[in-house]
């Protein structure tokens, strides 16, 4: 990535910048920098982990990276953290307690390696360091725990639905939410939808939980920061799009439509031109393989 764009936020108690330091689309990682805090929100793929570190250093200069906040255990969100931990020995990797358990499992590590390799091939990368065995979580958190980074005091929010380890981080003083895919992935044209791989109803509950928060700024996975009234509007849209899509899937299912027809409905609704830029079609199909049965199970 030759050029990294930063967005400056005039906060209520602290000013900060948000920069996407992820080297490739689909492996976004956002660096939050304020006077007394340097925080990486998610960390992208592993195959480009060294470039992630280089991008962070371009922004920070001689400053250290203080925290890496991980939203869940999927390879495109967590693998880059191992490269950060090697570069900045004192960095604190923060993730949910369930994520802390997942990264120790050999089956999970095998899946991460395989998916990371597929992503590398997609970008024409044939050789890279594999640091999956170096993954670590320094601070395992649960609902209500507080991470004090210096300028931000983030309260941990469990937002299940995408996975059973998905979390977000909310700073009440700044009304700033670090979101996750359970409550919405941006689709373009001010549309958003949750990616619910383990539960449709619990994803709706997570969106409702987010809507109860007082939010002035929200950092979206794979997209960036949004501010003002747009935060709540996007969350409301995310919920409605999930409900509308589920209704269409159930109607077609009840009519006896085959899986491929259900997939076409989901793809027409959610696989937008914007989404295509960030996600290969095979990856969308893989998610749909979980989402469609989850809808049918939860609404039958």
CSV table of C-alpha atoms in Angstrom, one decimal:
chain,number,residue,atom,x,y,z
A,1,UNK,CA,0.0,0.0,0.0
A,2,UNK,CA,1.8,3.1,-1.2
A,3,UNK,CA,-0.5,5.7,0.4
A,4,UNK,CA,-2.3,5.5,3.7
A,5,UNK,CA,-5.1,7.9,4.4
A,6,UNK,CA,-5.7,9.2,7.9
A,7,UNK,CA,-8.9,10.7,9.2
A,8,UNK,CA,-8.7,13.2,12.0
A,9,UNK,CA,-11.3,13.1,14.7
A,10,UNK,CA,-12.0,16.0,17.1
A,11,UNK,CA,-13.1,14.1,20.2
A,12,UNK,CA,-14.9,15.3,23.3
A,13,UNK,CA,-11.8,14.8,25.5
A,14,UNK,CA,-9.1,13.8,23.1
A,15,UNK,CA,-8.3,14.3,19.4
A,16,UNK,CA,-7.1,11.3,17.5
A,17,UNK,CA,-6.4,10.0,14.0
A,18,UNK,CA,-7.5,6.7,12.4
A,19,UNK,CA,-5.4,5.2,9.6
A,20,UNK,CA,-5.9,2.0,7.7
A,21,UNK,CA,-2.5,0.3,7.8
A,22,UNK,CA,-3.7,-3.0,6.4
A,23,UNK,CA,-1.6,-3.7,3.3
A,24,UNK,CA,-4.3,-5.3,1.2
A,25,UNK,CA,-8.1,-5.1,0.8
A,26,UNK,CA,-9.8,-7.6,3.0
A,27,UNK,CA,-7.0,-7.4,5.5
A,28,UNK,CA,-7.8,-4.0,6.9
A,29,UNK,CA,-6.2,-2.9,10.2
A,30,UNK,CA,-6.9,0.5,11.7
A,31,UNK,CA,-4.3,2.4,13.7
A,32,UNK,CA,-5.7,4.9,16.3
A,33,UNK,CA,-3.2,7.5,17.4
A,34,UNK,CA,-3.7,10.1,20.1
A,35,UNK,CA,-1.3,12.0,22.3
A,36,UNK,CA,-1.0,9.2,24.8
A,37,UNK,CA,-2.3,6.1,23.1
A,38,UNK,CA,-1.3,4.0,20.0
A,39,UNK,CA,-3.9,1.3,19.3
A,40,UNK,CA,-4.3,-1.2,16.4
A,41,UNK,CA,-7.8,-2.3,15.9
A,42,UNK,CA,-7.7,-5.8,14.3
A,43,UNK,CA,-4.6,-6.8,12.4
A,44,UNK,CA,-5.4,-8.4,9.0
A,45,UNK,CA,-3.8,-11.4,7.3
A,46,UNK,CA,-0.6,-13.1,8.2
A,47,UNK,CA,1.0,-13.3,4.8
A,48,UNK,CA,1.5,-9.5,4.7
A,49,UNK,CA,2.3,-9.1,8.4
A,50,UNK,CA,5.7,-7.7,7.8
A,51,UNK,CA,4.2,-5.0,5.5
A,52,UNK,CA,1.6,-4.3,8.2
A,53,UNK,CA,4.4,-3.6,10.7
A,54,UNK,CA,6.2,-1.4,8.1
A,55,UNK,CA,3.0,0.6,7.6
A,56,UNK,CA,2.5,1.1,11.3
A,57,UNK,CA,6.1,2.3,11.7
A,58,UNK,CA,5.5,4.9,8.9
A,59,UNK,CA,2.8,6.4,11.0
A,60,UNK,CA,4.3,6.0,14.5
A,61,UNK,CA,7.9,6.8,13.7
A,62,UNK,CA,9.8,6.1,16.9
A,63,UNK,CA,6.7,5.7,19.1
A,64,UNK,CA,5.8,2.2,20.2
A,65,UNK,CA,2.6,0.4,19.5
A,66,UNK,CA,0.8,0.1,22.9
A,67,UNK,CA,-2.2,-2.1,22.2
A,68,UNK,CA,-3.7,-4.5,19.6
A,69,UNK,CA,-7.4,-4.9,20.1
A,70,UNK,CA,-8.8,-8.0,18.4
A,71,UNK,CA,-12.5,-8.4,17.6
A,72,UNK,CA,-12.5,-12.2,17.0
A,73,UNK,CA,-10.4,-15.1,16.1
A,74,UNK,CA,-10.7,-15.2,12.3
A,75,UNK,CA,-7.5,-15.3,10.3
A,76,UNK,CA,-8.1,-12.0,8.5
A,77,UNK,CA,-8.4,-10.2,11.9
A,78,UNK,CA,-5.9,-11.8,14.1
A,79,UNK,CA,-2.9,-13.1,12.2
A,80,UNK,CA,-1.1,-9.8,11.8
A,81,UNK,CA,-0.9,-9.4,15.6
A,82,UNK,CA,1.9,-12.0,15.8
A,83,UNK,CA,4.1,-9.8,13.6
A,84,UNK,CA,3.3,-6.7,15.8
A,85,UNK,CA,4.1,-8.7,18.9
A,86,UNK,CA,7.5,-9.6,17.5
A,87,UNK,CA,8.3,-6.0,16.6
A,88,UNK,CA,7.0,-4.3,19.7
A,89,UNK,CA,7.9,-6.5,22.7
A,90,UNK,CA,5.8,-4.6,25.2
A,91,UNK,CA,2.6,-4.4,23.1
A,92,UNK,CA,-0.5,-5.8,24.8
A,93,UNK,CA,-2.7,-8.0,22.6
A,94,UNK,CA,-6.3,-7.9,23.9
A,95,UNK,CA,-9.0,-10.3,22.8
A,96,UNK,CA,-12.0,-12.1,24.1
A,97,UNK,CA,-11.4,-15.0,26.5
A,98,UNK,CA,-12.9,-17.4,23.9
A,99,UNK,CA,-10.4,-16.1,21.3
A,100,UNK,CA,-7.7,-16.8,23.8
A,101,UNK,CA,-8.7,-20.4,23.9
A,102,UNK,CA,-9.3,-20.8,20.1
A,103,UNK,CA,-5.8,-19.8,19.1
A,104,UNK,CA,-4.3,-22.6,21.2
A,105,UNK,CA,-6.3,-25.3,19.3
A,106,UNK,CA,-4.3,-27.2,16.6
A,107,UNK,CA,-7.5,-27.5,14.4
A,108,UNK,CA,-8.0,-23.7,14.5
A,109,UNK,CA,-4.4,-23.0,13.6
A,110,UNK,CA,-4.6,-25.4,10.7
A,111,UNK,CA,-7.6,-23.6,9.4
A,112,UNK,CA,-6.0,-20.2,9.8
A,113,UNK,CA,-2.9,-21.4,7.9
A,114,UNK,CA,-5.0,-22.8,5.1
A,115,UNK,CA,-7.2,-19.7,4.7
A,116,UNK,CA,-4.2,-17.4,5.0
A,117,UNK,CA,-2.5,-19.4,2.2
A,118,UNK,CA,-5.5,-19.0,-0.1
A,119,UNK,CA,-5.5,-15.3,0.6
A,120,UNK,CA,-1.8,-15.0,-0.2
A,121,UNK,CA,-2.3,-16.9,-3.5
A,122,UNK,CA,-5.1,-14.5,-4.4
A,123,UNK,CA,-2.6,-11.6,-4.1
A,124,UNK,CA,0.2,-13.4,-5.9
A,125,UNK,CA,2.3,-14.0,-2.8
A,126,UNK,CA,4.0,-17.3,-2.8
A,127,UNK,CA,6.5,-16.9,0.1
A,128,UNK,CA,5.9,-15.4,3.5
A,129,UNK,CA,6.7,-16.1,7.2
A,130,UNK,CA,4.2,-18.2,9.1
A,131,UNK,CA,3.8,-17.0,12.6
A,132,UNK,CA,0.6,-18.8,13.5
A,133,UNK,CA,2.3,-20.6,16.3
A,134,UNK,CA,3.4,-17.2,17.7
A,135,UNK,CA,-0.2,-16.0,18.2
A,136,UNK,CA,-0.8,-14.8,21.8
A,137,UNK,CA,-3.4,-13.0,23.9
A,138,UNK,CA,-1.9,-11.0,26.7
A,139,UNK,CA,-5.2,-9.7,28.1
A,140,UNK,CA,-8.2,-12.0,27.8
A,141,UNK,CA,-11.4,-10.0,28.4
A,142,UNK,CA,-15.1,-10.6,29.0
A,143,UNK,CA,-18.2,-8.4,29.0
A,144,UNK,CA,-17.7,-5.3,31.1
A,145,UNK,CA,-14.0,-5.4,31.5
A,146,UNK,CA,-12.2,-2.1,31.0
A,147,UNK,CA,-9.0,-1.5,28.9
A,148,UNK,CA,-7.4,1.8,29.9
A,149,UNK,CA,-5.0,2.8,27.0
A,150,UNK,CA,-4.1,6.2,28.5
A,151,UNK,CA,-6.4,8.5,26.5
A,152,UNK,CA,-9.3,5.9,26.1
A,153,UNK,CA,-11.0,3.7,28.6
A,154,UNK,CA,-12.7,1.0,26.5
A,155,UNK,CA,-15.5,-1.1,28.0
A,156,UNK,CA,-15.6,-4.6,26.5
A,157,UNK,CA,-18.9,-5.5,24.8
A,158,UNK,CA,-19.7,-9.0,23.8
A,159,UNK,CA,-21.4,-9.0,20.4
A,160,UNK,CA,-22.0,-12.6,19.4
A,161,UNK,CA,-23.5,-13.7,16.1
A,162,UNK,CA,-20.6,-13.6,13.7
A,163,UNK,CA,-18.7,-15.9,16.0
A,164,UNK,CA,-19.0,-16.9,19.7
A,165,UNK,CA,-15.9,-14.9,20.4
A,166,UNK,CA,-16.8,-11.6,18.7
A,167,UNK,CA,-16.4,-8.5,20.9
A,168,UNK,CA,-16.4,-4.7,20.5
A,169,UNK,CA,-14.8,-1.9,22.6
A,170,UNK,CA,-16.8,1.1,23.7
A,171,UNK,CA,-15.4,4.4,25.2
A,172,UNK,CA,-18.2,6.2,27.0
A,173,UNK,CA,-16.3,9.4,27.4
A,174,UNK,CA,-15.7,9.7,23.7
A,175,UNK,CA,-18.9,7.9,22.7
A,176,UNK,CA,-16.6,5.9,20.4
A,177,UNK,CA,-17.4,2.3,19.5
A,178,UNK,CA,-15.0,-0.2,17.9
A,179,UNK,CA,-17.5,-2.4,16.1
A,180,UNK,CA,-17.4,-6.0,14.8
A,181,UNK,CA,-18.9,-8.0,12.1
A,182,UNK,CA,-21.7,-9.3,14.3
A,183,UNK,CA,-23.4,-5.9,14.2
A,184,UNK,CA,-22.5,-5.0,10.6
A,185,UNK,CA,-20.3,-5.0,7.6
A,186,UNK,CA,-20.5,-2.1,5.3
A,187,UNK,CA,-22.0,-2.8,1.8
A,188,UNK,CA,-21.7,0.7,0.2
A,189,UNK,CA,-24.5,3.2,-0.3
A,190,UNK,CA,-24.9,3.6,3.4
A,191,UNK,CA,-26.1,0.0,3.8
A,192,UNK,CA,-24.7,-2.5,6.3
A,193,UNK,CA,-25.6,-6.1,7.3
A,194,UNK,CA,-24.4,-8.4,10.1
A,195,UNK,CA,-22.4,-11.5,9.1
A,196,UNK,CA,-24.0,-14.1,11.4
A,197,UNK,CA,-22.2,-17.4,11.2
A,198,UNK,CA,-23.3,-18.9,14.5
A,199,UNK,CA,-26.6,-17.2,15.2
A,200,UNK,CA,-29.2,-14.9,13.5
A,201,UNK,CA,-31.2,-14.0,16.6
A,202,UNK,CA,-28.1,-13.4,18.7
A,203,UNK,CA,-26.7,-11.1,16.0
A,204,UNK,CA,-30.0,-9.1,16.1
A,205,UNK,CA,-29.6,-9.0,19.9
A,206,UNK,CA,-26.0,-7.7,19.4
A,207,UNK,CA,-27.2,-4.9,17.1
A,208,UNK,CA,-29.9,-4.0,19.7
A,209,UNK,CA,-27.2,-3.9,22.3
A,210,UNK,CA,-25.1,-1.5,20.2
A,211,UNK,CA,-28.2,0.7,19.5
A,212,UNK,CA,-28.6,1.2,23.3
A,213,UNK,CA,-25.1,2.9,23.4
A,214,UNK,CA,-24.6,6.6,23.0
A,215,UNK,CA,-22.4,6.6,19.8
A,216,UNK,CA,-20.8,9.7,18.1
A,217,UNK,CA,-18.1,7.7,16.2
A,218,UNK,CA,-17.9,4.1,15.2
A,219,UNK,CA,-15.0,2.2,13.6
A,220,UNK,CA,-16.2,-0.5,11.2
A,221,UNK,CA,-14.3,-3.6,10.5
A,222,UNK,CA,-12.9,-3.7,6.9
A,223,UNK,CA,-14.2,-0.1,6.2
A,224,UNK,CA,-13.1,2.7,8.6
A,225,UNK,CA,-14.7,5.3,10.8
A,226,UNK,CA,-18.1,6.9,10.6
A,227,UNK,CA,-19.3,9.8,12.8
A,228,UNK,CA,-22.5,11.6,13.9
A,229,UNK,CA,-26.0,10.5,13.3
A,230,UNK,CA,-24.7,8.1,10.6
A,231,UNK,CA,-23.6,5.7,13.3
A,232,UNK,CA,-27.1,4.9,14.6
A,233,UNK,CA,-28.6,5.0,11.1
A,234,UNK,CA,-26.1,2.4,9.9
A,235,UNK,CA,-26.9,0.1,12.9
A,236,UNK,CA,-30.6,0.5,12.2
A,237,UNK,CA,-30.1,-0.3,8.5
A,238,UNK,CA,-28.0,-3.3,9.5
A,239,UNK,CA,-30.8,-4.8,11.5
A,240,UNK,CA,-33.4,-4.1,8.9
A,241,UNK,CA,-31.3,-5.6,6.1
A,242,UNK,CA,-30.8,-8.7,8.2
A,243,UNK,CA,-34.5,-9.0,8.9
A,244,UNK,CA,-35.5,-8.4,5.3
A,245,UNK,CA,-32.9,-10.9,4.0
A,246,UNK,CA,-34.0,-13.6,6.5
A,247,UNK,CA,-37.6,-13.1,5.5
A,248,UNK,CA,-36.8,-13.7,1.8
A,249,UNK,CA,-34.7,-16.8,2.6
A,250,UNK,CA,-37.5,-18.3,4.7
A,251,UNK,CA,-40.1,-17.6,2.1
A,252,UNK,CA,-38.1,-19.3,-0.5
A,253,UNK,CA,-37.2,-22.2,1.8
A,254,UNK,CA,-40.8,-22.7,2.6
A,255,UNK,CA,-41.6,-22.8,-1.1
A,256,UNK,CA,-39.1,-25.7,-1.4
A,257,UNK,CA,-36.4,-23.8,-3.2
A,258,UNK,CA,-33.0,-25.5,-3.4
A,259,UNK,CA,-29.8,-24.2,-1.7
A,260,UNK,CA,-28.4,-22.7,-4.9
A,261,UNK,CA,-31.6,-20.5,-5.2
A,262,UNK,CA,-31.3,-19.4,-1.6
A,263,UNK,CA,-27.6,-18.5,-2.2
A,264,UNK,CA,-28.7,-16.4,-5.2
A,265,UNK,CA,-31.1,-14.5,-3.0
A,266,UNK,CA,-28.5,-13.8,-0.4
A,267,UNK,CA,-25.9,-12.8,-3.0
A,268,UNK,CA,-28.3,-10.5,-4.8
A,269,UNK,CA,-29.1,-8.7,-1.5
A,270,UNK,CA,-25.7,-8.6,0.2
A,271,UNK,CA,-22.9,-9.1,-2.4
A,272,UNK,CA,-22.8,-5.6,-3.6
A,273,UNK,CA,-20.2,-3.9,-5.8
A,274,UNK,CA,-18.5,-2.5,-2.7
A,275,UNK,CA,-18.4,-5.9,-1.1
A,276,UNK,CA,-16.9,-7.4,-4.2
A,277,UNK,CA,-13.9,-5.1,-3.8
A,278,UNK,CA,-13.1,-6.5,-0.4
A,279,UNK,CA,-14.3,-10.1,-0.5
A,280,UNK,CA,-13.7,-12.8,-3.1
A,281,UNK,CA,-16.9,-14.5,-4.3
A,282,UNK,CA,-15.7,-17.8,-2.8
A,283,UNK,CA,-15.4,-16.2,0.6
A,284,UNK,CA,-18.9,-14.8,0.4
A,285,UNK,CA,-20.2,-18.3,-0.6
A,286,UNK,CA,-18.3,-19.8,2.3
A,287,UNK,CA,-20.0,-17.4,4.7
A,288,UNK,CA,-23.4,-18.0,3.1
A,289,UNK,CA,-22.9,-21.7,3.7
A,290,UNK,CA,-23.3,-20.9,7.4
A,291,UNK,CA,-25.7,-18.0,7.3
A,292,UNK,CA,-28.5,-19.7,5.3
A,293,UNK,CA,-28.8,-22.8,7.7
A,294,UNK,CA,-28.6,-20.4,10.7
A,295,UNK,CA,-31.5,-18.4,9.4
A,296,UNK,CA,-33.6,-21.5,8.7
A,297,UNK,CA,-32.7,-23.0,12.1
A,298,UNK,CA,-33.5,-19.8,14.1
A,299,UNK,CA,-36.7,-18.9,12.3
A,300,UNK,CA,-38.2,-22.4,11.8
